[in-house]
Amino acid sequence: MTRISQRLLALYLASLLALAALGAHNQLRRGHHEAVLGQKYLLQTQLSALRQEVAGVTGVLAIRSWAVERGMVAAPEALNVGEVDAVPAPRTPLPQGALEVDTLWR
């Protein structure tokens, strides 16, 4: 065997080993990727279940029942309720502070 063919053979074997190591690493990363996708699917399922559960607490019907329990008027019954005249707010003196503001326009 000539010296050039020995070097080419060594280069070929080194490249073959490097590609084998790269392939093994790629398979490990693929397995990890599949595990992460499985976790993502489980978390999306759990999130949709939690959103459905929360909708019962903060949904439109829950807010309406909370308001009716506290004496608020539901929208369909608003036409049957009379109005009360507004009373002006009581006049209170404004607090006097020692803050001074200067504005500079350029």
mmCIF file of N, CA and C in Angstrom:
data_model
loop_
_atom_site.group_PDB
_atom_site.id
_atom_site.type_symbol
_atom_site.label_atom_id
_atom_site.label_comp_id
_atom_site.label_asym_id
_atom_site.label_seq_id
_atom_site.Cartn_x
_atom_site.Cartn_y
_atom_site.Cartn_z
ATOM 1 N N MET A 1 0.837 -1.176 0.000
ATOM 2 C CA MET A 1 0.000 0.000 0.000
ATOM 3 C C MET A 1 0.882 1.239 0.000
ATOM 4 N N THR A 2 0.481 2.158 -0.770
ATOM 5 C CA THR A 2 1.269 3.382 -0.833
ATOM 6 C C THR A 2 0.900 4.299 0.322
ATOM 7 N N ARG A 3 1.720 5.283 0.493
ATOM 8 C CA ARG A 3 1.516 6.224 1.602
ATOM 9 C C ARG A 3 0.219 7.015 1.403
ATOM 10 N N ILE A 4 -0.125 7.413 0.200
ATOM 11 C CA ILE A 4 -1.346 8.172 -0.081
ATOM 12 C C ILE A 4 -2.578 7.311 0.194
ATOM 13 N N SER A 5 -2.540 6.060 -0.220
ATOM 14 C CA SER A 5 -3.693 5.192 0.023
ATOM 15 C C SER A 5 -3.868 4.909 1.506
ATOM 16 N N GLN A 6 -2.771 4.842 2.269
ATOM 17 C CA GLN A 6 -2.886 4.655 3.717
ATOM 18 C C GLN A 6 -3.552 5.889 4.362
ATOM 19 N N ARG A 7 -3.183 7.057 3.912
ATOM 20 C CA ARG A 7 -3.788 8.284 4.450
ATOM 21 C C ARG A 7 -5.268 8.369 4.077
ATOM 22 N N LEU A 8 -5.593 8.021 2.844
ATOM 23 C CA LEU A 8 -7.000 8.026 2.423
ATOM 24 C C LEU A 8 -7.821 7.010 3.206
ATOM 25 N N LEU A 9 -7.252 5.844 3.475
ATOM 26 C CA LEU A 9 -7.945 4.823 4.262
ATOM 27 C C LEU A 9 -8.164 5.321 5.695
ATOM 28 N N ALA A 10 -7.156 5.956 6.271
ATOM 29 C CA ALA A 10 -7.287 6.499 7.621
ATOM 30 C C ALA A 10 -8.342 7.604 7.658
ATOM 31 N N LEU A 11 -8.338 8.464 6.646
ATOM 32 C CA LEU A 11 -9.343 9.523 6.553
ATOM 33 C C LEU A 11 -10.744 8.937 6.401
ATOM 34 N N TYR A 12 -10.883 7.891 5.610
ATOM 35 C CA TYR A 12 -12.170 7.231 5.410
ATOM 36 C C TYR A 12 -12.669 6.626 6.715
ATOM 37 N N LEU A 13 -11.787 5.922 7.433
ATOM 38 C CA LEU A 13 -12.190 5.296 8.699
ATOM 39 C C LEU A 13 -12.539 6.360 9.753
ATOM 40 N N ALA A 14 -11.809 7.449 9.811
ATOM 41 C CA ALA A 14 -12.115 8.515 10.762
ATOM 42 C C ALA A 14 -13.455 9.158 10.426
ATOM 43 N N SER A 15 -13.702 9.380 9.146
ATOM 44 C CA SER A 15 -14.990 9.956 8.731
ATOM 45 C C SER A 15 -16.131 9.011 9.047
ATOM 46 N N LEU A 16 -15.900 7.704 8.833
ATOM 47 C CA LEU A 16 -16.930 6.706 9.125
ATOM 48 C C LEU A 16 -17.260 6.676 10.608
ATOM 49 N N LEU A 17 -16.242 6.745 11.468
ATOM 50 C CA LEU A 17 -16.479 6.773 12.919
ATOM 51 C C LEU A 17 -17.182 8.059 13.351
ATOM 52 N N ALA A 18 -16.805 9.183 12.753
ATOM 53 C CA ALA A 18 -17.452 10.456 13.092
ATOM 54 C C ALA A 18 -18.928 10.438 12.685
ATOM 55 N N LEU A 19 -19.218 9.906 11.514
ATOM 56 C CA LEU A 19 -20.616 9.831 11.075
ATOM 57 C C LEU A 19 -21.416 8.856 11.932
ATOM 58 N N ALA A 20 -20.792 7.768 12.382
ATOM 59 C CA ALA A 20 -21.492 6.828 13.263
ATOM 60 C C ALA A 20 -21.823 7.498 14.599
ATOM 61 N N ALA A 21 -20.866 8.266 15.143
ATOM 62 C CA ALA A 21 -21.121 8.979 16.400
ATOM 63 C C ALA A 21 -22.217 10.029 16.205
ATOM 64 N N LEU A 22 -22.182 10.735 15.085
ATOM 65 C CA LEU A 22 -23.213 11.735 14.796
ATOM 66 C C LEU A 22 -24.590 11.090 14.660
ATOM 67 N N GLY A 23 -24.662 9.931 14.020
ATOM 68 C CA GLY A 23 -25.932 9.217 13.884
ATOM 69 C C GLY A 23 -26.472 8.757 15.225
ATOM 70 N N ALA A 24 -25.577 8.260 16.101
ATOM 71 C CA ALA A 24 -26.020 7.826 17.434
ATOM 72 C C ALA A 24 -26.546 9.015 18.241
ATOM 73 N N HIS A 25 -25.856 10.137 18.162
ATOM 74 C CA HIS A 25 -26.316 11.338 18.860
ATOM 75 C C HIS A 25 -27.658 11.811 18.304
ATOM 76 N N ASN A 26 -27.823 11.729 16.990
ATOM 77 C CA ASN A 26 -29.077 12.124 16.354
ATOM 78 C C ASN A 26 -30.231 11.248 16.844
ATOM 79 N N GLN A 27 -30.008 9.961 17.000
ATOM 80 C CA GLN A 27 -31.063 9.071 17.488
ATOM 81 C C GLN A 27 -31.438 9.403 18.934
ATOM 82 N N LEU A 28 -30.449 9.762 19.757
ATOM 83 C CA LEU A 28 -30.750 10.154 21.136
ATOM 84 C C LEU A 28 -31.588 11.437 21.158
ATOM 85 N N ARG A 29 -31.225 12.402 20.330
ATOM 86 C CA ARG A 29 -31.980 13.645 20.275
ATOM 87 C C ARG A 29 -33.396 13.420 19.751
ATOM 88 N N ARG A 30 -33.561 12.478 18.828
ATOM 89 C CA ARG A 30 -34.885 12.166 18.289
ATOM 90 C C ARG A 30 -35.772 11.587 19.384
ATOM 91 N N GLY A 31 -35.209 10.684 20.193
ATOM 92 C CA GLY A 31 -35.969 10.131 21.318
ATOM 93 C C GLY A 31 -36.371 11.201 22.315
ATOM 94 N N HIS A 32 -35.456 12.110 22.588
ATOM 95 C CA HIS A 32 -35.768 13.213 23.498
ATOM 96 C C HIS A 32 -36.856 14.106 22.909
ATOM 97 N N HIS A 33 -36.795 14.357 21.614
ATOM 98 C CA HIS A 33 -37.798 15.188 20.943
ATOM 99 C C HIS A 33 -39.177 14.536 21.030
ATOM 100 N N GLU A 34 -39.258 13.233 20.836
ATOM 101 C CA GLU A 34 -40.546 12.536 20.944
ATOM 102 C C GLU A 34 -41.097 12.615 22.365
ATOM 103 N N ALA A 35 -40.211 12.509 23.368
ATOM 104 C CA ALA A 35 -40.662 12.622 24.762
ATOM 105 C C ALA A 35 -41.208 14.021 25.043
ATOM 106 N N VAL A 36 -40.545 15.036 24.527
ATOM 107 C CA VAL A 36 -41.004 16.417 24.739
ATOM 108 C C VAL A 36 -42.340 16.647 24.039
ATOM 109 N N LEU A 37 -42.514 16.098 22.846
ATOM 110 C CA LEU A 37 -43.797 16.239 22.149
ATOM 111 C C LEU A 37 -44.917 15.551 22.920
ATOM 112 N N GLY A 38 -44.617 14.394 23.524
ATOM 113 C CA GLY A 38 -45.622 13.721 24.355
ATOM 114 C C GLY A 38 -46.012 14.564 25.555
ATOM 115 N N GLN A 39 -45.029 15.185 26.197
ATOM 116 C CA GLN A 39 -45.321 16.064 27.329
ATOM 117 C C GLN A 39 -46.141 17.268 26.880
ATOM 118 N N LYS A 40 -45.829 17.795 25.703
ATOM 119 C CA LYS A 40 -46.582 18.933 25.175
ATOM 120 C C LYS A 40 -48.041 18.554 24.974
ATOM 121 N N TYR A 41 -48.285 17.380 24.421
ATOM 122 C CA TYR A 41 -49.665 16.934 24.202
ATOM 123 C C TYR A 41 -50.404 16.794 25.537
ATOM 124 N N LEU A 42 -49.741 16.214 26.544
ATOM 125 C CA LEU A 42 -50.385 16.068 27.855
ATOM 126 C C LEU A 42 -50.680 17.434 28.483
ATOM 127 N N LEU A 43 -49.751 18.368 28.352
ATOM 128 C CA LEU A 43 -49.978 19.693 28.920
ATOM 129 C C LEU A 43 -51.086 20.446 28.194
ATOM 130 N N GLN A 44 -51.190 20.281 26.877
ATOM 131 C CA GLN A 44 -52.278 20.931 26.143
ATOM 132 C C GLN A 44 -53.627 20.349 26.558
ATOM 133 N N THR A 45 -53.678 19.038 26.762
ATOM 134 C CA THR A 45 -54.917 18.405 27.217
ATOM 135 C C THR A 45 -55.293 18.908 28.604
ATOM 136 N N GLN A 46 -54.294 18.990 29.492
ATOM 137 C CA GLN A 46 -54.543 19.475 30.846
ATOM 138 C C GLN A 46 -54.980 20.944 30.821
ATOM 139 N N LEU A 47 -54.373 21.752 29.969
ATOM 140 C CA LEU A 47 -54.739 23.168 29.869
ATOM 141 C C LEU A 47 -56.176 23.335 29.388
ATOM 142 N N SER A 48 -56.598 22.545 28.405
ATOM 143 C CA SER A 48 -57.972 22.683 27.926
ATOM 144 C C SER A 48 -58.961 22.256 29.008
ATOM 145 N N ALA A 49 -58.624 21.227 29.793
ATOM 146 C CA ALA A 49 -59.506 20.819 30.887
ATOM 147 C C ALA A 49 -59.587 21.906 31.953
ATOM 148 N N LEU A 50 -58.455 22.533 32.269
ATOM 149 C CA LEU A 50 -58.465 23.607 33.262
ATOM 150 C C LEU A 50 -59.233 24.824 32.759
ATOM 151 N N ARG A 51 -59.137 25.127 31.469
ATOM 152 C CA ARG A 51 -59.892 26.260 30.926
ATOM 153 C C ARG A 51 -61.390 25.998 30.997
ATOM 154 N N GLN A 52 -61.799 24.753 30.747
ATOM 155 C CA GLN A 52 -63.223 24.436 30.865
ATOM 156 C C GLN A 52 -63.684 24.554 32.307
ATOM 157 N N GLU A 53 -62.827 24.148 33.246
ATOM 158 C CA GLU A 53 -63.174 24.234 34.661
ATOM 159 C C GLU A 53 -63.286 25.695 35.116
ATOM 160 N N VAL A 54 -62.386 26.540 34.649
ATOM 161 C CA VAL A 54 -62.396 27.954 35.029
ATOM 162 C C VAL A 54 -63.591 28.672 34.405
ATOM 163 N N ALA A 55 -64.012 28.239 33.223
ATOM 164 C CA ALA A 55 -65.151 28.891 32.562
ATOM 165 C C ALA A 55 -66.401 28.803 33.416
ATOM 166 N N GLY A 56 -66.524 27.749 34.209
ATOM 167 C CA GLY A 56 -67.670 27.640 35.098
ATOM 168 C C GLY A 56 -67.619 28.632 36.238
ATOM 169 N N VAL A 57 -66.446 29.107 36.585
ATOM 170 C CA VAL A 57 -66.289 30.039 37.698
ATOM 171 C C VAL A 57 -66.291 31.483 37.226
ATOM 172 N N THR A 58 -65.650 31.756 36.093
ATOM 173 C CA THR A 58 -65.537 33.136 35.638
ATOM 174 C C THR A 58 -66.306 33.391 34.349
ATOM 175 N N GLY A 59 -67.134 32.474 33.936
ATOM 176 C CA GLY A 59 -67.891 32.658 32.710
ATOM 177 C C GLY A 59 -69.006 33.667 32.877
ATOM 178 N N VAL A 60 -69.719 33.923 31.806
ATOM 179 C CA VAL A 60 -70.781 34.935 31.796
ATOM 180 C C VAL A 60 -71.897 34.563 32.770
ATOM 181 N N LEU A 61 -72.304 33.321 32.780
ATOM 182 C CA LEU A 61 -73.389 32.921 33.687
ATOM 183 C C LEU A 61 -72.975 33.011 35.145
ATOM 184 N N ALA A 62 -71.728 32.674 35.448
ATOM 185 C CA ALA A 62 -71.250 32.781 36.827
ATOM 186 C C ALA A 62 -71.218 34.236 37.282
ATOM 187 N N ILE A 63 -70.793 35.128 36.414
ATOM 188 C CA ILE A 63 -70.763 36.550 36.761
ATOM 189 C C ILE A 63 -72.170 37.096 36.922
ATOM 190 N N ARG A 64 -73.093 36.662 36.070
ATOM 191 C CA ARG A 64 -74.486 37.118 36.174
ATOM 192 C C ARG A 64 -75.103 36.652 37.483
ATOM 193 N N SER A 65 -74.888 35.392 37.859
ATOM 194 C CA SER A 65 -75.467 34.898 39.112
ATOM 195 C C SER A 65 -74.844 35.605 40.314
ATOM 196 N N TRP A 66 -73.541 35.911 40.245
ATOM 197 C CA TRP A 66 -72.892 36.639 41.334
ATOM 198 C C TRP A 66 -73.514 38.023 41.475
ATOM 199 N N ALA A 67 -73.768 38.701 40.344
ATOM 200 C CA ALA A 67 -74.339 40.045 40.385
ATOM 201 C C ALA A 67 -75.775 40.019 40.902
ATOM 202 N N VAL A 68 -76.572 39.043 40.487
ATOM 203 C CA VAL A 68 -77.962 38.957 40.944
ATOM 204 C C VAL A 68 -78.026 38.672 42.439
ATOM 205 N N GLU A 69 -77.112 37.837 42.954
ATOM 206 C CA GLU A 69 -77.076 37.546 44.388
ATOM 207 C C GLU A 69 -76.803 38.796 45.214
ATOM 208 N N ARG A 70 -76.100 39.765 44.639
ATOM 209 C CA ARG A 70 -75.755 40.973 45.364
ATOM 210 C C ARG A 70 -76.714 42.127 45.056
ATOM 211 N N GLY A 71 -77.845 41.826 44.425
ATOM 212 C CA GLY A 71 -78.879 42.830 44.216
ATOM 213 C C GLY A 71 -78.735 43.654 42.956
ATOM 214 N N MET A 72 -77.836 43.286 42.080
ATOM 215 C CA MET A 72 -77.689 44.021 40.834
ATOM 216 C C MET A 72 -78.785 43.585 39.868
ATOM 217 N N VAL A 73 -79.097 44.421 38.930
ATOM 218 C CA VAL A 73 -80.191 44.167 38.010
ATOM 219 C C VAL A 73 -79.656 43.483 36.764
ATOM 220 N N ALA A 74 -80.294 42.405 36.391
ATOM 221 C CA ALA A 74 -79.889 41.718 35.169
ATOM 222 C C ALA A 74 -80.298 42.551 33.962
ATOM 223 N N ALA A 75 -79.602 42.425 32.867
ATOM 224 C CA ALA A 75 -79.844 43.249 31.683
ATOM 225 C C ALA A 75 -81.274 43.135 31.145
ATOM 226 N N PRO A 76 -81.889 41.946 31.041
ATOM 227 C CA PRO A 76 -83.255 41.891 30.516
ATOM 228 C C PRO A 76 -84.278 42.585 31.418
ATOM 229 N N GLU A 77 -83.985 42.744 32.702
ATOM 230 C CA GLU A 77 -84.921 43.369 33.620
ATOM 231 C C GLU A 77 -84.675 44.865 33.780
ATOM 232 N N ALA A 78 -83.715 45.412 33.082
ATOM 233 C CA ALA A 78 -83.352 46.818 33.261
ATOM 234 C C ALA A 78 -84.467 47.762 32.827
ATOM 235 N N LEU A 79 -85.301 47.353 31.882
ATOM 236 C CA LEU A 79 -86.382 48.223 31.415
ATOM 237 C C LEU A 79 -87.497 48.349 32.443
ATOM 238 N N ASN A 80 -87.617 47.423 33.382
ATOM 239 C CA ASN A 80 -88.689 47.433 34.377
ATOM 240 C C ASN A 80 -88.297 48.191 35.645
ATOM 241 N N VAL A 81 -87.134 48.801 35.660
ATOM 242 C CA VAL A 81 -86.630 49.459 36.864
ATOM 243 C C VAL A 81 -86.633 50.966 36.635
ATOM 244 N N GLY A 82 -87.082 51.709 37.638
ATOM 245 C CA GLY A 82 -87.093 53.165 37.544
ATOM 246 C C GLY A 82 -85.709 53.749 37.803
ATOM 247 N N GLU A 83 -85.548 55.010 37.404
ATOM 248 C CA GLU A 83 -84.259 55.655 37.587
ATOM 249 C C GLU A 83 -84.306 56.575 38.793
ATOM 250 N N VAL A 84 -83.169 56.751 39.399
ATOM 251 C CA VAL A 84 -83.033 57.629 40.556
ATOM 252 C C VAL A 84 -82.196 58.824 40.126
ATOM 253 N N ASP A 85 -82.638 60.019 40.529
ATOM 254 C CA ASP A 85 -81.891 61.223 40.167
ATOM 255 C C ASP A 85 -80.532 61.224 40.844
ATOM 256 N N ALA A 86 -79.580 61.728 40.129
ATOM 257 C CA ALA A 86 -78.233 61.806 40.681
ATOM 258 C C ALA A 86 -78.123 62.959 41.654
ATOM 259 N N VAL A 87 -77.384 62.789 42.686
ATOM 260 C CA VAL A 87 -77.156 63.825 43.693
ATOM 261 C C VAL A 87 -75.736 64.341 43.478
ATOM 262 N N PRO A 88 -75.554 65.648 43.463
ATOM 263 C CA PRO A 88 -74.186 66.140 43.276
ATOM 264 C C PRO A 88 -73.284 65.695 44.424
ATOM 265 N N ALA A 89 -72.055 65.510 44.107
ATOM 266 C CA ALA A 89 -71.079 65.078 45.107
ATOM 267 C C ALA A 89 -70.860 66.180 46.120
ATOM 268 N N PRO A 90 -70.625 65.836 47.368
ATOM 269 C CA PRO A 90 -70.390 66.870 48.375
ATOM 270 C C PRO A 90 -69.078 67.597 48.092
ATOM 271 N N ARG A 91 -69.120 68.905 48.359
ATOM 272 C CA ARG A 91 -67.928 69.725 48.124
ATOM 273 C C ARG A 91 -66.982 69.576 49.307
ATOM 274 N N THR A 92 -65.799 69.144 49.001
ATOM 275 C CA THR A 92 -64.772 69.050 50.042
ATOM 276 C C THR A 92 -63.596 69.901 49.595
ATOM 277 N N PRO A 93 -62.950 70.551 50.522
ATOM 278 C CA PRO A 93 -61.800 71.375 50.128
ATOM 279 C C PRO A 93 -60.667 70.491 49.601
ATOM 280 N N LEU A 94 -60.024 70.981 48.582
ATOM 281 C CA LEU A 94 -58.906 70.231 48.017
ATOM 282 C C LEU A 94 -57.697 70.356 48.931
ATOM 283 N N PRO A 95 -56.970 69.292 49.101
ATOM 284 C CA PRO A 95 -55.780 69.388 49.963
ATOM 285 C C PRO A 95 -54.726 70.267 49.293
ATOM 286 N N GLN A 96 -54.126 71.109 50.085
ATOM 287 C CA GLN A 96 -53.095 72.008 49.583
ATOM 288 C C GLN A 96 -51.739 71.386 49.883
ATOM 289 N N GLY A 97 -50.999 71.138 48.839
ATOM 290 C CA GLY A 97 -49.680 70.551 49.020
ATOM 291 C C GLY A 97 -48.591 71.562 48.744
ATOM 292 N N ALA A 98 -47.376 71.159 48.990
ATOM 293 C CA ALA A 98 -46.237 72.037 48.778
ATOM 294 C C ALA A 98 -45.483 71.642 47.521
ATOM 295 N N LEU A 99 -46.128 70.940 46.630
ATOM 296 C CA LEU A 99 -45.481 70.490 45.415
ATOM 297 C C LEU A 99 -45.562 71.568 44.352
ATOM 298 N N GLU A 100 -44.439 71.873 43.745
ATOM 299 C CA GLU A 100 -44.402 72.898 42.720
ATOM 300 C C GLU A 100 -43.904 72.265 41.439
ATOM 301 N N VAL A 101 -44.604 72.489 40.327
ATOM 302 C CA VAL A 101 -44.250 71.876 39.052
ATOM 303 C C VAL A 101 -43.899 72.987 38.079
ATOM 304 N N ASP A 102 -42.756 72.882 37.442
ATOM 305 C CA ASP A 102 -42.325 73.813 36.402
ATOM 306 C C ASP A 102 -42.210 73.054 35.100
ATOM 307 N N THR A 103 -42.737 73.621 34.024
ATOM 308 C CA THR A 103 -42.652 72.988 32.719
ATOM 309 C C THR A 103 -41.772 73.830 31.823
ATOM 310 N N LEU A 104 -40.846 73.204 31.157
ATOM 311 C CA LEU A 104 -39.943 73.891 30.270
ATOM 312 C C LEU A 104 -40.168 73.379 28.865
ATOM 313 N N TRP A 105 -40.606 74.283 27.957
ATOM 314 C CA TRP A 105 -40.856 73.910 26.570
ATOM 315 C C TRP A 105 -39.665 74.298 25.723
ATOM 316 N N ARG A 106 -39.213 73.388 24.889
ATOM 317 C CA ARG A 106 -38.094 73.683 24.006
ATOM 318 C C ARG A 106 -38.460 73.388 22.585
#
